[in-house]
Coordinates of C-alpha atoms in Angstrom, one line a residue:
X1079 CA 135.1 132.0 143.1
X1080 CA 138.3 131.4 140.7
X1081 CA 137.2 127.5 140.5
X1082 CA 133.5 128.2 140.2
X1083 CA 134.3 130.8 136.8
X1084 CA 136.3 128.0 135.5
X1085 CA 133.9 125.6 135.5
X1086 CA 131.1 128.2 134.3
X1087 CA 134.1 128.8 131.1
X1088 CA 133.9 125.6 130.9
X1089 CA 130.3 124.4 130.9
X1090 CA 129.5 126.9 128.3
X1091 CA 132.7 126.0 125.8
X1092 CA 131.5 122.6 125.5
X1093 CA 127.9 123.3 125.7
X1094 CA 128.5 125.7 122.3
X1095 CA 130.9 122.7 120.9
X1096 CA 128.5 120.2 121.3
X1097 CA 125.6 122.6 119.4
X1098 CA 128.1 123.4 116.8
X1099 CA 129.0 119.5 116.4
X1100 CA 125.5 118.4 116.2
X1101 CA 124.5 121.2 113.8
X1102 CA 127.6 120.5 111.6
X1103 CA 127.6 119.6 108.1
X1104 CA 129.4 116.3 108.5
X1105 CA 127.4 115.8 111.4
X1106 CA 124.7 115.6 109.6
X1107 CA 126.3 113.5 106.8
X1108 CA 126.7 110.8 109.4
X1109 CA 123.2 111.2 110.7
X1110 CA 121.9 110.6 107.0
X1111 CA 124.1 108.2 106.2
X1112 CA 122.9 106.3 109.6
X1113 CA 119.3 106.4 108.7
X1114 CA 119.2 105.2 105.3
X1115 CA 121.8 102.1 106.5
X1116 CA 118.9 101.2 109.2
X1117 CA 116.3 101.6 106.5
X1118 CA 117.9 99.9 104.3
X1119 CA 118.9 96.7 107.0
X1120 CA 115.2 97.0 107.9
X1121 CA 114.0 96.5 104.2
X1122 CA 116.5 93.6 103.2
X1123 CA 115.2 91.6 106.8
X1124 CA 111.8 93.1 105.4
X1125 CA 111.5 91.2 101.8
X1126 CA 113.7 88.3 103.4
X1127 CA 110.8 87.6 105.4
X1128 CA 108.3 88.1 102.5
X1129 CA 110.1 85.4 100.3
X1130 CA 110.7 82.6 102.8
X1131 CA 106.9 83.3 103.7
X1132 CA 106.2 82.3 100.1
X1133 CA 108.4 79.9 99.6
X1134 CA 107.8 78.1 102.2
X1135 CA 107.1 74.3 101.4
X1136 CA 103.4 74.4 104.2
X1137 CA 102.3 77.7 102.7
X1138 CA 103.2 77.2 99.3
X1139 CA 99.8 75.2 98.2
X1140 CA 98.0 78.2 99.9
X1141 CA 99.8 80.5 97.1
X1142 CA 99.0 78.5 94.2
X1143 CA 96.5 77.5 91.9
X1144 CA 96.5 75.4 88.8
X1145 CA 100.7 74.3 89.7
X1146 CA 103.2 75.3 92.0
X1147 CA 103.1 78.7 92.2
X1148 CA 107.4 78.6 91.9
X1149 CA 107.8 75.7 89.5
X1150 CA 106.6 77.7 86.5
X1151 CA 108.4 80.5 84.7
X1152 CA 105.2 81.3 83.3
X1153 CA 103.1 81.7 86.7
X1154 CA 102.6 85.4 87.8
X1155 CA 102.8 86.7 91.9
X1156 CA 99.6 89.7 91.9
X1157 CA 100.3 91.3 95.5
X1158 CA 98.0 94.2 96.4
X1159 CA 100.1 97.4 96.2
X1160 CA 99.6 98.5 99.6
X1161 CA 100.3 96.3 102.6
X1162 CA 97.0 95.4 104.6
X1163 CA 95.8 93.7 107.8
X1164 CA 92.6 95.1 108.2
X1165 CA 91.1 93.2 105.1
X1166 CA 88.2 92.1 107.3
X1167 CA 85.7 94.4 109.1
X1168 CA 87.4 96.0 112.1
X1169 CA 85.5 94.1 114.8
X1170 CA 86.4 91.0 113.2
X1171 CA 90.6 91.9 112.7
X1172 CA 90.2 93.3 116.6
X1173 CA 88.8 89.6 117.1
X1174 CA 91.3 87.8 115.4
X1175 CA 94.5 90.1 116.5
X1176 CA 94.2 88.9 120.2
X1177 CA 94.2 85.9 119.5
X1178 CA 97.8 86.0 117.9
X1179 CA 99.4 85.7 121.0
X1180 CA 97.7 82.2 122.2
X1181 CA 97.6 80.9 119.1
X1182 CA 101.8 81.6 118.1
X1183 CA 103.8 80.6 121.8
X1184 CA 107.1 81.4 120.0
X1185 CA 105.7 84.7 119.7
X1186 CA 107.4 87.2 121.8
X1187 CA 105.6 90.0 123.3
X1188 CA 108.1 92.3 121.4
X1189 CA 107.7 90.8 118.0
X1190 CA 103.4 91.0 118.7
X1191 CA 104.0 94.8 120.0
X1192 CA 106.1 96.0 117.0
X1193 CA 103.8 93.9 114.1
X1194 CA 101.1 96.0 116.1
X1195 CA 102.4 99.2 115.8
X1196 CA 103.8 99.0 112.3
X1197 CA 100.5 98.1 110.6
X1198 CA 98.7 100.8 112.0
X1199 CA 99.8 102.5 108.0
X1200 CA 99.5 100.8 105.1
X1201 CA 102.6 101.2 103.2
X1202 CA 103.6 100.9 99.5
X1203 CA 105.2 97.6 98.6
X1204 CA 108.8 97.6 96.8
X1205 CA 109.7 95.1 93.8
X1206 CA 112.3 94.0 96.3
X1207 CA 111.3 90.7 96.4
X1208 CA 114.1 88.0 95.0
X1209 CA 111.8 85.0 94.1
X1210 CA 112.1 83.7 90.2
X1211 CA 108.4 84.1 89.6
X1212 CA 106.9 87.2 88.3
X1213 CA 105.0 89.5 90.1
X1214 CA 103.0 92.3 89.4
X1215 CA 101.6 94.6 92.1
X1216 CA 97.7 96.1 91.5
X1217 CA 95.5 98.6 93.2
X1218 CA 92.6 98.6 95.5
X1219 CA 90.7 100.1 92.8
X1220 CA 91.5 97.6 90.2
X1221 CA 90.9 94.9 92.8
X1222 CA 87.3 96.5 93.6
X1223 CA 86.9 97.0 89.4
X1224 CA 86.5 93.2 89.1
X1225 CA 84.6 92.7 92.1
X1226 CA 81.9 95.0 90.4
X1227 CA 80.9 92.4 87.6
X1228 CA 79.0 89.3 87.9
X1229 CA 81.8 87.2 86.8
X1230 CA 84.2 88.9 88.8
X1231 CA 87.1 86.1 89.4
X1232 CA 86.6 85.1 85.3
X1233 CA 87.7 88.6 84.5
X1234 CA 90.5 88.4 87.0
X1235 CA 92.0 85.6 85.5
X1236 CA 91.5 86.2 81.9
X1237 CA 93.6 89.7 82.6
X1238 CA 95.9 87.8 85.0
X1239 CA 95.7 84.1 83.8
X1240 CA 98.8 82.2 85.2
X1241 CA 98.1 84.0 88.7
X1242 CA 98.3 82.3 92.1
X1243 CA 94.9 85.1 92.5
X1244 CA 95.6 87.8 94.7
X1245 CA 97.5 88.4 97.6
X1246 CA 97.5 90.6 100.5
X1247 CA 100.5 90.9 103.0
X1248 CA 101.2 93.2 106.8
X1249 CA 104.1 95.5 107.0
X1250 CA 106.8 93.1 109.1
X1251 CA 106.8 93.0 113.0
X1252 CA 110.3 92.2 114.2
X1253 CA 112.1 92.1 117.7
X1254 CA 114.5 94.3 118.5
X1255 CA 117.6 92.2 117.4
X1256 CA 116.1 91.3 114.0
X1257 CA 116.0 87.9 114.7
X1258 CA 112.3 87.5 114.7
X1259 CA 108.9 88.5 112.8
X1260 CA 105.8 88.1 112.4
X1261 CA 104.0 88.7 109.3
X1262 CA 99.9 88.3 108.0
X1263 CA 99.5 87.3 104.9
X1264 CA 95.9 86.5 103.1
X1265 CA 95.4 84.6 99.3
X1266 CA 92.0 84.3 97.5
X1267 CA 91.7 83.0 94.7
X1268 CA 88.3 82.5 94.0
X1269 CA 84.4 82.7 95.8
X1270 CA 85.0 81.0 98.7
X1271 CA 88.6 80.0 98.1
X1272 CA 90.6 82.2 100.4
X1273 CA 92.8 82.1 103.9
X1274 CA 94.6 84.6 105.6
X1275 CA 97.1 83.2 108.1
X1276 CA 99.8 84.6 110.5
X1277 CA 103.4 83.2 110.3
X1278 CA 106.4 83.4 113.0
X1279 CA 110.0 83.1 111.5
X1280 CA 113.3 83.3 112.8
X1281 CA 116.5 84.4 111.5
X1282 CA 119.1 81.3 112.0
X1283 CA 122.3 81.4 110.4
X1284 CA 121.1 84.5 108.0
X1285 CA 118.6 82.9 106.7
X1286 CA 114.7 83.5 107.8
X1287 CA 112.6 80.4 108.0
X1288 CA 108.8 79.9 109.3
X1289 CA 108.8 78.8 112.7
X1290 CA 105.2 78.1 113.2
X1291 CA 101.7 79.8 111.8
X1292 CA 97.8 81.1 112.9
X1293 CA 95.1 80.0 110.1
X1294 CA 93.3 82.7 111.0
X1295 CA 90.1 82.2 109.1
X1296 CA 89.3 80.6 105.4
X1297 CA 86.3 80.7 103.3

C-alpha cells in the first residue's frame, strides 16, 4: 500500500508539472516562437519555388510577351492577388487534377497529396517574390472589369502596357522534407493566348529548380 501511495504522489506531481509547464508563459514563448520559424521556413521554400518557376529558361517564353519578360527593367509581373487552381469550371480542374499523377512520374504521392490539400483555400499572395522585374498584384474584380468591355485585352494593356498579361499561380504542394513541390501556374495574355501548366521542382543544393512539367491545356 506504501509503494502504491507513492506512485499515486507521484503520478499526480508530474501530471500538475507538466499542466503547469505547458500552460507557462515561456512555454508558450517557445510555442510562438516555433510556429512563426515554420511559417516563415514554409514561406521562403514558398516564393523560392515561385521565382525559379518564372525564371525558368522552358517557361519563361510562356511568361512573356513583346521581350523577355526578365531582360527589361521596364517590363511589369501582374499576378492575380489570390492564389487559384480552379480557374476552369470544376468538372474540367477535377479532369485535369487526376491526371497530374500520370502525367509528372517524379511526382510523389506526398507532394500530389499536400498540393491537393493546400489549394482547397485561395490564399493572399505576399510581395515576397526576389525577381528584378516589377510586379504588381490585382484583383478578381479588376480582372473581371476588363473582361466586361468589348476590347477587353486593349484596356488591359493600355493600363498595364509592359505586362507579360496576367498570371494566376496554386498555393505550393511540398513533401514532407521540403525538398519537393509542385506548383500550377496559368498566363493569358490575350483571346486565345493562354496555358496553364503544372511544374515539379526539387530543392538540390538550396536551390529549387524545375524538374519536369504538365501543359495542362492552352487556348
Amino acid at each position: 500500500m506504501l509503494i502504491l501511495k507513492y506512485i499515486v504522489c507521484f503520478a499526480a506531481a508530474f501530471s500538475f508539472l507538466a499542466c503547469a509547464d505547458t500552460n507557462s508563459p515561456q512555454n508558450q514563448a517557445v510555442e510562438t516562437e516555433t510556429k512563426v520559424e515554420v511559417v516563415e521556413s514554409f514561406e521562403v521554400n514558398q516564393y523560392a519555388v515561385y521565382d525559379a518557376l518564372i525564371a525558368d529558361d522552358d517557361l519563361i517564353p510562356y511568361f512573356s510577351r513583346k521581350s523577355n519578360l526578365l531582360s527589361n527593367e521596364s517590363n511589369l509581373l501582374v499576378i492575380i492577388e489570390r492564389t487559384n487552381i480552379d480557374y476552369l469550371d470544376s468538372s474540367a480542374f477535377r479532369e485535369l487534377l487526376a491526371k497530374v499523377p500520370n502525367r509528372l512520374p517524379s511526382l510523389s504521392k506526398a507532394t500530389f497529396d499536400d498540393f491537393r490539400a493546400c489549394n482547397k483555400s485561395r490564399n493572399l499572395l505576399k510581395d515576397l517574390f526576389t525577381l528584378s522585374v516589377k510586379r504588381v498584384f490585382i484583383s478578381d474584380e479588376e480582372l473581371d472589369s476588363f473582361f466586361k468591355r468589348k476590347l477587353y485585352w486593349e484596356g488591359f494593356y493600355k493600363k498595364y502596357p509592359n505586362s507579360q498579361g496576367v498570371m494566376v499561380l496554386s498555393n505550393v504542394g511540398f513533401d514532407a522534407q521540403k525538398k519537393q513541390a509542385l506548383v500550377y501556374v496559368s498566363n493569358s495574355r490575350g483571346s486565345l493566348d493562354a496555358i496553364g501548366v503544372y511544374v515539379v521542382l526539387e530543392k538540390q543544393n538550396d536551390v529549387w529548380r524545375v524538374k519536369e512539367k504538365y501543359e495542362a491545356w492552352a487556348s
